[in-house]
């Protein structure tokens, strides 16, 4: 109904076998800590609109737990953590020590198969990831469409495109490995400091059509 829900805390809330786990709107000064979600068909954590000053600490979203049979049951666009373009912008989100893994849908009919760990859509602002991990997701470990997003001490392993940046970003002390592409950019500028790119199948860094900045 658009009413604001301030200062909610979800601590050690675990879920298994569901479509959406947390699906939240209009929540300010929100804290989720130690929440572990697994075996979902669509999204683990979804922030739809109007969520401001949100902190997630030690939360996990594991779509399939590497179960190939479960991966045949997922829907289009399985995501671990989604900050959506629902209406009113979301702002000031911090992800600390969070894990997004095994968001996959192998039976998709199109050549391009989506399925991401962390997704942040374009009308969000002020987003930071600290010591977060995106592992074995169908497409992106991190798929980030916002300006000035920060990744600090983050790890992306075994995704198709480990880190996807659509606008601008800073990476500090990050590790990306064993994917098709380490860092994909369709915007810029991007600053990368003290980071490692290891064992990519196609490229450590790849730019797309709209990437015009250094």
PDB file of C-alpha atoms in Angstrom:
ATOM      1  CA  UNK A   1       0.000   0.000   0.000  1.00  0.00           C
ATOM      2  CA  UNK A   2       3.096   2.245  -0.152  1.00  0.00           C
ATOM      3  CA  UNK A   3       3.382   2.584   3.640  1.00  0.00           C
ATOM      4  CA  UNK A   4       6.939   2.585   4.904  1.00  0.00           C
ATOM      5  CA  UNK A   5       8.208  -0.178   7.206  1.00  0.00           C
ATOM      6  CA  UNK A   6      11.230   1.173   9.108  1.00  0.00           C
ATOM      7  CA  UNK A   7      13.937  -0.665  11.056  1.00  0.00           C
ATOM      8  CA  UNK A   8      12.941  -4.250  10.295  1.00  0.00           C
ATOM      9  CA  UNK A   9      15.486  -6.914  11.290  1.00  0.00           C
ATOM     10  CA  UNK A  10      15.599 -10.470   9.919  1.00  0.00           C
ATOM     11  CA  UNK A  11      18.172 -12.543  11.783  1.00  0.00           C
ATOM     12  CA  UNK A  12      18.974 -16.201  11.012  1.00  0.00           C
ATOM     13  CA  UNK A  13      15.860 -16.765   8.884  1.00  0.00           C
ATOM     14  CA  UNK A  14      16.454 -19.812   6.670  1.00  0.00           C
ATOM     15  CA  UNK A  15      14.226 -20.966   3.792  1.00  0.00           C
ATOM     16  CA  UNK A  16      14.222 -23.958   1.469  1.00  0.00           C
ATOM     17  CA  UNK A  17      12.057 -24.869  -1.544  1.00  0.00           C
ATOM     18  CA  UNK A  18      10.099 -21.774  -2.546  1.00  0.00           C
ATOM     19  CA  UNK A  19       9.606 -19.344  -5.459  1.00  0.00           C
ATOM     20  CA  UNK A  20      10.605 -16.015  -3.846  1.00  0.00           C
ATOM     21  CA  UNK A  21      12.231 -15.761  -0.419  1.00  0.00           C
ATOM     22  CA  UNK A  22      12.383 -12.158   0.776  1.00  0.00           C
ATOM     23  CA  UNK A  23      10.318  -9.886  -1.533  1.00  0.00           C
ATOM     24  CA  UNK A  24      10.443  -6.419   0.049  1.00  0.00           C
ATOM     25  CA  UNK A  25       9.308  -2.872  -0.754  1.00  0.00           C
ATOM     26  CA  UNK A  26       9.349   0.415   1.174  1.00  0.00           C
ATOM     27  CA  UNK A  27      11.660  -0.796   3.945  1.00  0.00           C
ATOM     28  CA  UNK A  28      14.074   1.763   5.401  1.00  0.00           C
ATOM     29  CA  UNK A  29      16.982   1.024   7.767  1.00  0.00           C
ATOM     30  CA  UNK A  30      16.563  -2.675   7.025  1.00  0.00           C
ATOM     31  CA  UNK A  31      18.944  -5.389   8.295  1.00  0.00           C
ATOM     32  CA  UNK A  32      19.144  -9.006   7.140  1.00  0.00           C
ATOM     33  CA  UNK A  33      21.760 -11.093   8.922  1.00  0.00           C
ATOM     34  CA  UNK A  34      22.641 -14.775   8.650  1.00  0.00           C
ATOM     35  CA  UNK A  35      19.712 -15.653   6.388  1.00  0.00           C
ATOM     36  CA  UNK A  36      20.351 -18.747   4.236  1.00  0.00           C
ATOM     37  CA  UNK A  37      18.067 -19.459   1.264  1.00  0.00           C
ATOM     38  CA  UNK A  38      18.231 -22.493  -1.013  1.00  0.00           C
ATOM     39  CA  UNK A  39      16.288 -24.456  -3.622  1.00  0.00           C
ATOM     40  CA  UNK A  40      14.189 -21.581  -4.960  1.00  0.00           C
ATOM     41  CA  UNK A  41      12.817 -21.396  -8.494  1.00  0.00           C
ATOM     42  CA  UNK A  42      12.943 -17.623  -9.083  1.00  0.00           C
ATOM     43  CA  UNK A  43      14.652 -15.241  -6.601  1.00  0.00           C
ATOM     44  CA  UNK A  44      16.216 -15.554  -3.186  1.00  0.00           C
ATOM     45  CA  UNK A  45      16.290 -11.916  -1.996  1.00  0.00           C
ATOM     46  CA  UNK A  46      14.329  -9.294  -3.957  1.00  0.00           C
ATOM     47  CA  UNK A  47      14.162  -5.583  -3.106  1.00  0.00           C
ATOM     48  CA  UNK A  48      11.415  -4.235  -5.323  1.00  0.00           C
ATOM     49  CA  UNK A  49      11.226  -0.478  -4.625  1.00  0.00           C
ATOM     50  CA  UNK A  50      11.663   2.198  -1.985  1.00  0.00           C
ATOM     51  CA  UNK A  51      14.169   0.273   0.159  1.00  0.00           C
ATOM     52  CA  UNK A  52      16.745   2.663   1.647  1.00  0.00           C
ATOM     53  CA  UNK A  53      19.698   2.103   3.957  1.00  0.00           C
ATOM     54  CA  UNK A  54      19.685  -1.679   3.629  1.00  0.00           C
ATOM     55  CA  UNK A  55      22.410  -3.933   5.068  1.00  0.00           C
ATOM     56  CA  UNK A  56      22.821  -7.649   4.325  1.00  0.00           C
ATOM     57  CA  UNK A  57      25.413  -9.546   6.370  1.00  0.00           C
ATOM     58  CA  UNK A  58      26.440 -13.179   5.927  1.00  0.00           C
ATOM     59  CA  UNK A  59      23.396 -14.050   3.829  1.00  0.00           C
ATOM     60  CA  UNK A  60      23.426 -16.828   1.214  1.00  0.00           C
ATOM     61  CA  UNK A  61      21.309 -17.568  -1.838  1.00  0.00           C
ATOM     62  CA  UNK A  62      22.017 -21.013  -3.336  1.00  0.00           C
ATOM     63  CA  UNK A  63      19.465 -21.790  -6.023  1.00  0.00           C
ATOM     64  CA  UNK A  64      20.195 -25.436  -6.761  1.00  0.00           C
ATOM     65  CA  UNK A  65      22.949 -26.546  -4.371  1.00  0.00           C
ATOM     66  CA  UNK A  66      24.530 -28.003  -7.545  1.00  0.00           C
ATOM     67  CA  UNK A  67      21.616 -30.408  -8.020  1.00  0.00           C
ATOM     68  CA  UNK A  68      21.200 -30.822 -11.797  1.00  0.00           C
ATOM     69  CA  UNK A  69      17.626 -32.056 -11.393  1.00  0.00           C
ATOM     70  CA  UNK A  70      16.607 -28.954  -9.414  1.00  0.00           C
ATOM     71  CA  UNK A  71      18.110 -26.770 -12.141  1.00  0.00           C
ATOM     72  CA  UNK A  72      15.527 -28.171 -14.586  1.00  0.00           C
ATOM     73  CA  UNK A  73      12.773 -26.769 -12.332  1.00  0.00           C
ATOM     74  CA  UNK A  74      13.887 -23.133 -12.196  1.00  0.00           C
ATOM     75  CA  UNK A  75      12.044 -20.310 -13.979  1.00  0.00           C
ATOM     76  CA  UNK A  76      13.368 -17.642 -16.340  1.00  0.00           C
ATOM     77  CA  UNK A  77      15.918 -15.293 -14.756  1.00  0.00           C
ATOM     78  CA  UNK A  78      16.821 -17.127 -11.546  1.00  0.00           C
ATOM     79  CA  UNK A  79      18.691 -14.614  -9.356  1.00  0.00           C
ATOM     80  CA  UNK A  80      20.187 -14.879  -5.889  1.00  0.00           C
ATOM     81  CA  UNK A  81      19.949 -11.208  -4.873  1.00  0.00           C
ATOM     82  CA  UNK A  82      17.911  -8.747  -6.969  1.00  0.00           C
ATOM     83  CA  UNK A  83      17.605  -4.990  -6.427  1.00  0.00           C
ATOM     84  CA  UNK A  84      14.862  -4.222  -8.914  1.00  0.00           C
ATOM     85  CA  UNK A  85      13.489  -1.309 -10.958  1.00  0.00           C
ATOM     86  CA  UNK A  86      10.102  -1.595  -9.280  1.00  0.00           C
ATOM     87  CA  UNK A  87       9.179   2.094  -9.080  1.00  0.00           C
ATOM     88  CA  UNK A  88      10.571   4.284  -6.287  1.00  0.00           C
ATOM     89  CA  UNK A  89      14.375   3.931  -6.342  1.00  0.00           C
ATOM     90  CA  UNK A  90      16.249   1.805  -3.828  1.00  0.00           C
ATOM     91  CA  UNK A  91      19.320   3.392  -2.249  1.00  0.00           C
ATOM     92  CA  UNK A  92      22.257   2.880   0.130  1.00  0.00           C
ATOM     93  CA  UNK A  93      22.562  -0.906   0.001  1.00  0.00           C
ATOM     94  CA  UNK A  94      25.535  -2.693   1.559  1.00  0.00           C
ATOM     95  CA  UNK A  95      26.214  -6.399   1.003  1.00  0.00           C
ATOM     96  CA  UNK A  96      28.779  -7.842   3.421  1.00  0.00           C
ATOM     97  CA  UNK A  97      30.089 -11.442   3.344  1.00  0.00           C
ATOM     98  CA  UNK A  98      27.180 -12.632   1.180  1.00  0.00           C
ATOM     99  CA  UNK A  99      27.206 -15.608  -1.214  1.00  0.00           C
ATOM    100  CA  UNK A 100      25.143 -16.106  -4.393  1.00  0.00           C
ATOM    101  CA  UNK A 101      25.633 -19.447  -6.121  1.00  0.00           C
ATOM    102  CA  UNK A 102      24.160 -21.960  -8.572  1.00  0.00           C
ATOM    103  CA  UNK A 103      21.540 -19.673 -10.106  1.00  0.00           C
ATOM    104  CA  UNK A 104      21.051 -21.664 -13.291  1.00  0.00           C
ATOM    105  CA  UNK A 105      18.394 -22.610 -15.824  1.00  0.00           C
ATOM    106  CA  UNK A 106      19.974 -24.924 -18.398  1.00  0.00           C
ATOM    107  CA  UNK A 107      16.708 -25.685 -20.232  1.00  0.00           C
ATOM    108  CA  UNK A 108      16.211 -22.126 -21.526  1.00  0.00           C
ATOM    109  CA  UNK A 109      15.404 -22.256 -25.242  1.00  0.00           C
ATOM    110  CA  UNK A 110      17.356 -19.164 -26.341  1.00  0.00           C
ATOM    111  CA  UNK A 111      21.071 -19.201 -27.029  1.00  0.00           C
ATOM    112  CA  UNK A 112      21.627 -16.557 -24.332  1.00  0.00           C
ATOM    113  CA  UNK A 113      20.871 -18.201 -20.989  1.00  0.00           C
ATOM    114  CA  UNK A 114      20.420 -15.915 -17.997  1.00  0.00           C
ATOM    115  CA  UNK A 115      20.865 -16.646 -14.315  1.00  0.00           C
ATOM    116  CA  UNK A 116      22.824 -14.311 -12.029  1.00  0.00           C
ATOM    117  CA  UNK A 117      24.167 -14.156  -8.503  1.00  0.00           C
ATOM    118  CA  UNK A 118      23.847 -10.460  -7.590  1.00  0.00           C
ATOM    119  CA  UNK A 119      21.701  -8.166  -9.787  1.00  0.00           C
ATOM    120  CA  UNK A 120      21.250  -4.412  -9.295  1.00  0.00           C
ATOM    121  CA  UNK A 121      19.010  -2.581 -11.753  1.00  0.00           C
ATOM    122  CA  UNK A 122      19.473   0.939 -13.067  1.00  0.00           C
ATOM    123  CA  UNK A 123      17.456   3.300 -10.871  1.00  0.00           C
ATOM    124  CA  UNK A 124      19.247   2.250  -7.682  1.00  0.00           C
ATOM    125  CA  UNK A 125      22.055   4.342  -6.189  1.00  0.00           C
ATOM    126  CA  UNK A 126      24.861   3.965  -3.638  1.00  0.00           C
ATOM    127  CA  UNK A 127      25.602   0.224  -3.673  1.00  0.00           C
ATOM    128  CA  UNK A 128      28.610  -1.505  -2.116  1.00  0.00           C
ATOM    129  CA  UNK A 129      29.720  -5.143  -1.991  1.00  0.00           C
ATOM    130  CA  UNK A 130      32.290  -6.184   0.622  1.00  0.00           C
ATOM    131  CA  UNK A 131      33.776  -9.711   0.699  1.00  0.00           C
ATOM    132  CA  UNK A 132      30.908 -11.094  -1.373  1.00  0.00           C
ATOM    133  CA  UNK A 133      31.116 -14.163  -3.619  1.00  0.00           C
ATOM    134  CA  UNK A 134      29.298 -15.031  -6.842  1.00  0.00           C
ATOM    135  CA  UNK A 135      29.966 -18.670  -7.768  1.00  0.00           C
ATOM    136  CA  UNK A 136      28.745 -20.929 -10.595  1.00  0.00           C
ATOM    137  CA  UNK A 137      25.901 -18.812 -11.907  1.00  0.00           C
ATOM    138  CA  UNK A 138      24.622 -19.312 -15.447  1.00  0.00           C
ATOM    139  CA  UNK A 139      25.570 -15.818 -16.629  1.00  0.00           C
ATOM    140  CA  UNK A 140      26.857 -13.162 -14.217  1.00  0.00           C
ATOM    141  CA  UNK A 141      28.278 -13.554 -10.762  1.00  0.00           C
ATOM    142  CA  UNK A 142      27.672  -9.794 -10.358  1.00  0.00           C
ATOM    143  CA  UNK A 143      25.364  -8.039 -12.886  1.00  0.00           C
ATOM    144  CA  UNK A 144      25.392  -4.363 -11.898  1.00  0.00           C
ATOM    145  CA  UNK A 145      23.591  -1.613 -13.840  1.00  0.00           C
ATOM    146  CA  UNK A 146      24.210   1.346 -11.499  1.00  0.00           C
ATOM    147  CA  UNK A 147      26.702   4.193 -11.364  1.00  0.00           C
ATOM    148  CA  UNK A 148      29.640   4.211  -8.958  1.00  0.00           C
ATOM    149  CA  UNK A 149      29.096   0.699  -7.624  1.00  0.00           C
ATOM    150  CA  UNK A 150      31.936  -0.546  -5.388  1.00  0.00           C
ATOM    151  CA  UNK A 151      33.287  -4.100  -5.046  1.00  0.00           C
ATOM    152  CA  UNK A 152      35.815  -4.584  -2.255  1.00  0.00           C
ATOM    153  CA  UNK A 153      37.547  -7.941  -1.554  1.00  0.00           C
ATOM    154  CA  UNK A 154      34.955  -9.742  -3.711  1.00  0.00           C
ATOM    155  CA  UNK A 155      35.284 -13.084  -5.503  1.00  0.00           C
ATOM    156  CA  UNK A 156      33.604 -14.280  -8.720  1.00  0.00           C
ATOM    157  CA  UNK A 157      34.269 -17.847  -9.844  1.00  0.00           C
ATOM    158  CA  UNK A 158      32.952 -20.154 -12.539  1.00  0.00           C
ATOM    159  CA  UNK A 159      30.262 -17.876 -13.936  1.00  0.00           C
ATOM    160  CA  UNK A 160      29.922 -17.163 -17.648  1.00  0.00           C
ATOM    161  CA  UNK A 161      30.752 -13.455 -17.228  1.00  0.00           C
ATOM    162  CA  UNK A 162      32.036 -13.142 -13.691  1.00  0.00           C
ATOM    163  CA  UNK A 163      31.516  -9.391 -13.177  1.00  0.00           C
ATOM    164  CA  UNK A 164      29.225  -7.344 -15.443  1.00  0.00           C
ATOM    165  CA  UNK A 165      29.350  -3.542 -15.177  1.00  0.00           C
ATOM    166  CA  UNK A 166      26.857  -1.510 -17.225  1.00  0.00           C
ATOM    167  CA  UNK A 167      27.808   1.982 -15.996  1.00  0.00           C
ATOM    168  CA  UNK A 168      30.712   2.843 -13.667  1.00  0.00           C
ATOM    169  CA  UNK A 169      32.490   0.981 -10.896  1.00  0.00           C
ATOM    170  CA  UNK A 170      35.525   0.570  -8.668  1.00  0.00           C
ATOM    171  CA  UNK A 171      37.025  -2.849  -7.894  1.00  0.00           C
ATOM    172  CA  UNK A 172      39.453  -3.136  -4.983  1.00  0.00           C
ATOM    173  CA  UNK A 173      41.359  -6.340  -4.213  1.00  0.00           C
ATOM    174  CA  UNK A 174      38.936  -8.599  -6.108  1.00  0.00           C
ATOM    175  CA  UNK A 175      39.516 -12.072  -7.574  1.00  0.00           C
ATOM    176  CA  UNK A 176      37.788 -13.337 -10.711  1.00  0.00           C
ATOM    177  CA  UNK A 177      38.560 -16.733 -12.176  1.00  0.00           C
ATOM    178  CA  UNK A 178      37.535 -19.787 -14.190  1.00  0.00           C
ATOM    179  CA  UNK A 179      34.821 -18.056 -16.214  1.00  0.00           C
ATOM    180  CA  UNK A 180      34.313 -17.123 -19.845  1.00  0.00           C
ATOM    181  CA  UNK A 181      35.069 -13.446 -19.101  1.00  0.00           C
ATOM    182  CA  UNK A 182      36.470 -11.862 -15.953  1.00  0.00           C
ATOM    183  CA  UNK A 183      35.130  -8.306 -16.263  1.00  0.00           C
ATOM    184  CA  UNK A 184      32.543  -7.279 -18.877  1.00  0.00           C
ATOM    185  CA  UNK A 185      31.837  -3.576 -19.390  1.00  0.00           C
ATOM    186  CA  UNK A 186      29.095  -1.794 -21.297  1.00  0.00           C
ATOM    187  CA  UNK A 187      29.689   1.674 -19.861  1.00  0.00           C
ATOM    188  CA  UNK A 188      32.524   3.065 -17.784  1.00  0.00           C
ATOM    189  CA  UNK A 189      34.751   4.337 -16.489  1.00  0.00           C
ATOM    190  CA  UNK A 190      35.929   1.452 -14.325  1.00  0.00           C
ATOM    191  CA  UNK A 191      38.859   1.544 -11.912  1.00  0.00           C
ATOM    192  CA  UNK A 192      40.466  -1.771 -10.918  1.00  0.00           C
ATOM    193  CA  UNK A 193      43.085  -1.855  -8.159  1.00  0.00           C
ATOM    194  CA  UNK A 194      45.105  -4.802  -6.758  1.00  0.00           C
ATOM    195  CA  UNK A 195      42.849  -7.405  -8.379  1.00  0.00           C
ATOM    196  CA  UNK A 196      43.482 -10.781 -10.023  1.00  0.00           C
ATOM    197  CA  UNK A 197      42.090 -12.257 -13.254  1.00  0.00           C
ATOM    198  CA  UNK A 198      42.793 -15.979 -13.599  1.00  0.00           C
ATOM    199  CA  UNK A 199      42.112 -18.704 -16.191  1.00  0.00           C
ATOM    200  CA  UNK A 200      39.459 -17.054 -18.370  1.00  0.00           C
ATOM    201  CA  UNK A 201      38.202 -18.931 -21.435  1.00  0.00           C
ATOM    202  CA  UNK A 202      37.815 -15.863 -23.683  1.00  0.00           C
ATOM    203  CA  UNK A 203      39.054 -12.629 -22.091  1.00  0.00           C
ATOM    204  CA  UNK A 204      40.106 -11.120 -18.778  1.00  0.00           C
ATOM    205  CA  UNK A 205      38.319  -7.861 -19.687  1.00  0.00           C
ATOM    206  CA  UNK A 206      35.780  -7.427 -22.480  1.00  0.00           C
ATOM    207  CA  UNK A 207      33.996  -4.258 -23.611  1.00  0.00           C
ATOM    208  CA  UNK A 208      30.650  -4.107 -25.387  1.00  0.00           C
ATOM    209  CA  UNK A 209      29.007  -1.632 -27.771  1.00  0.00           C
ATOM    210  CA  UNK A 210      28.321   1.214 -25.348  1.00  0.00           C
ATOM    211  CA  UNK A 211      31.644   1.090 -23.501  1.00  0.00           C
ATOM    212  CA  UNK A 212      33.264   4.414 -24.450  1.00  0.00           C
ATOM    213  CA  UNK A 213      35.117   5.296 -21.241  1.00  0.00           C
ATOM    214  CA  UNK A 214      38.554   4.129 -20.066  1.00  0.00           C
TER     215      UNK A 214
END
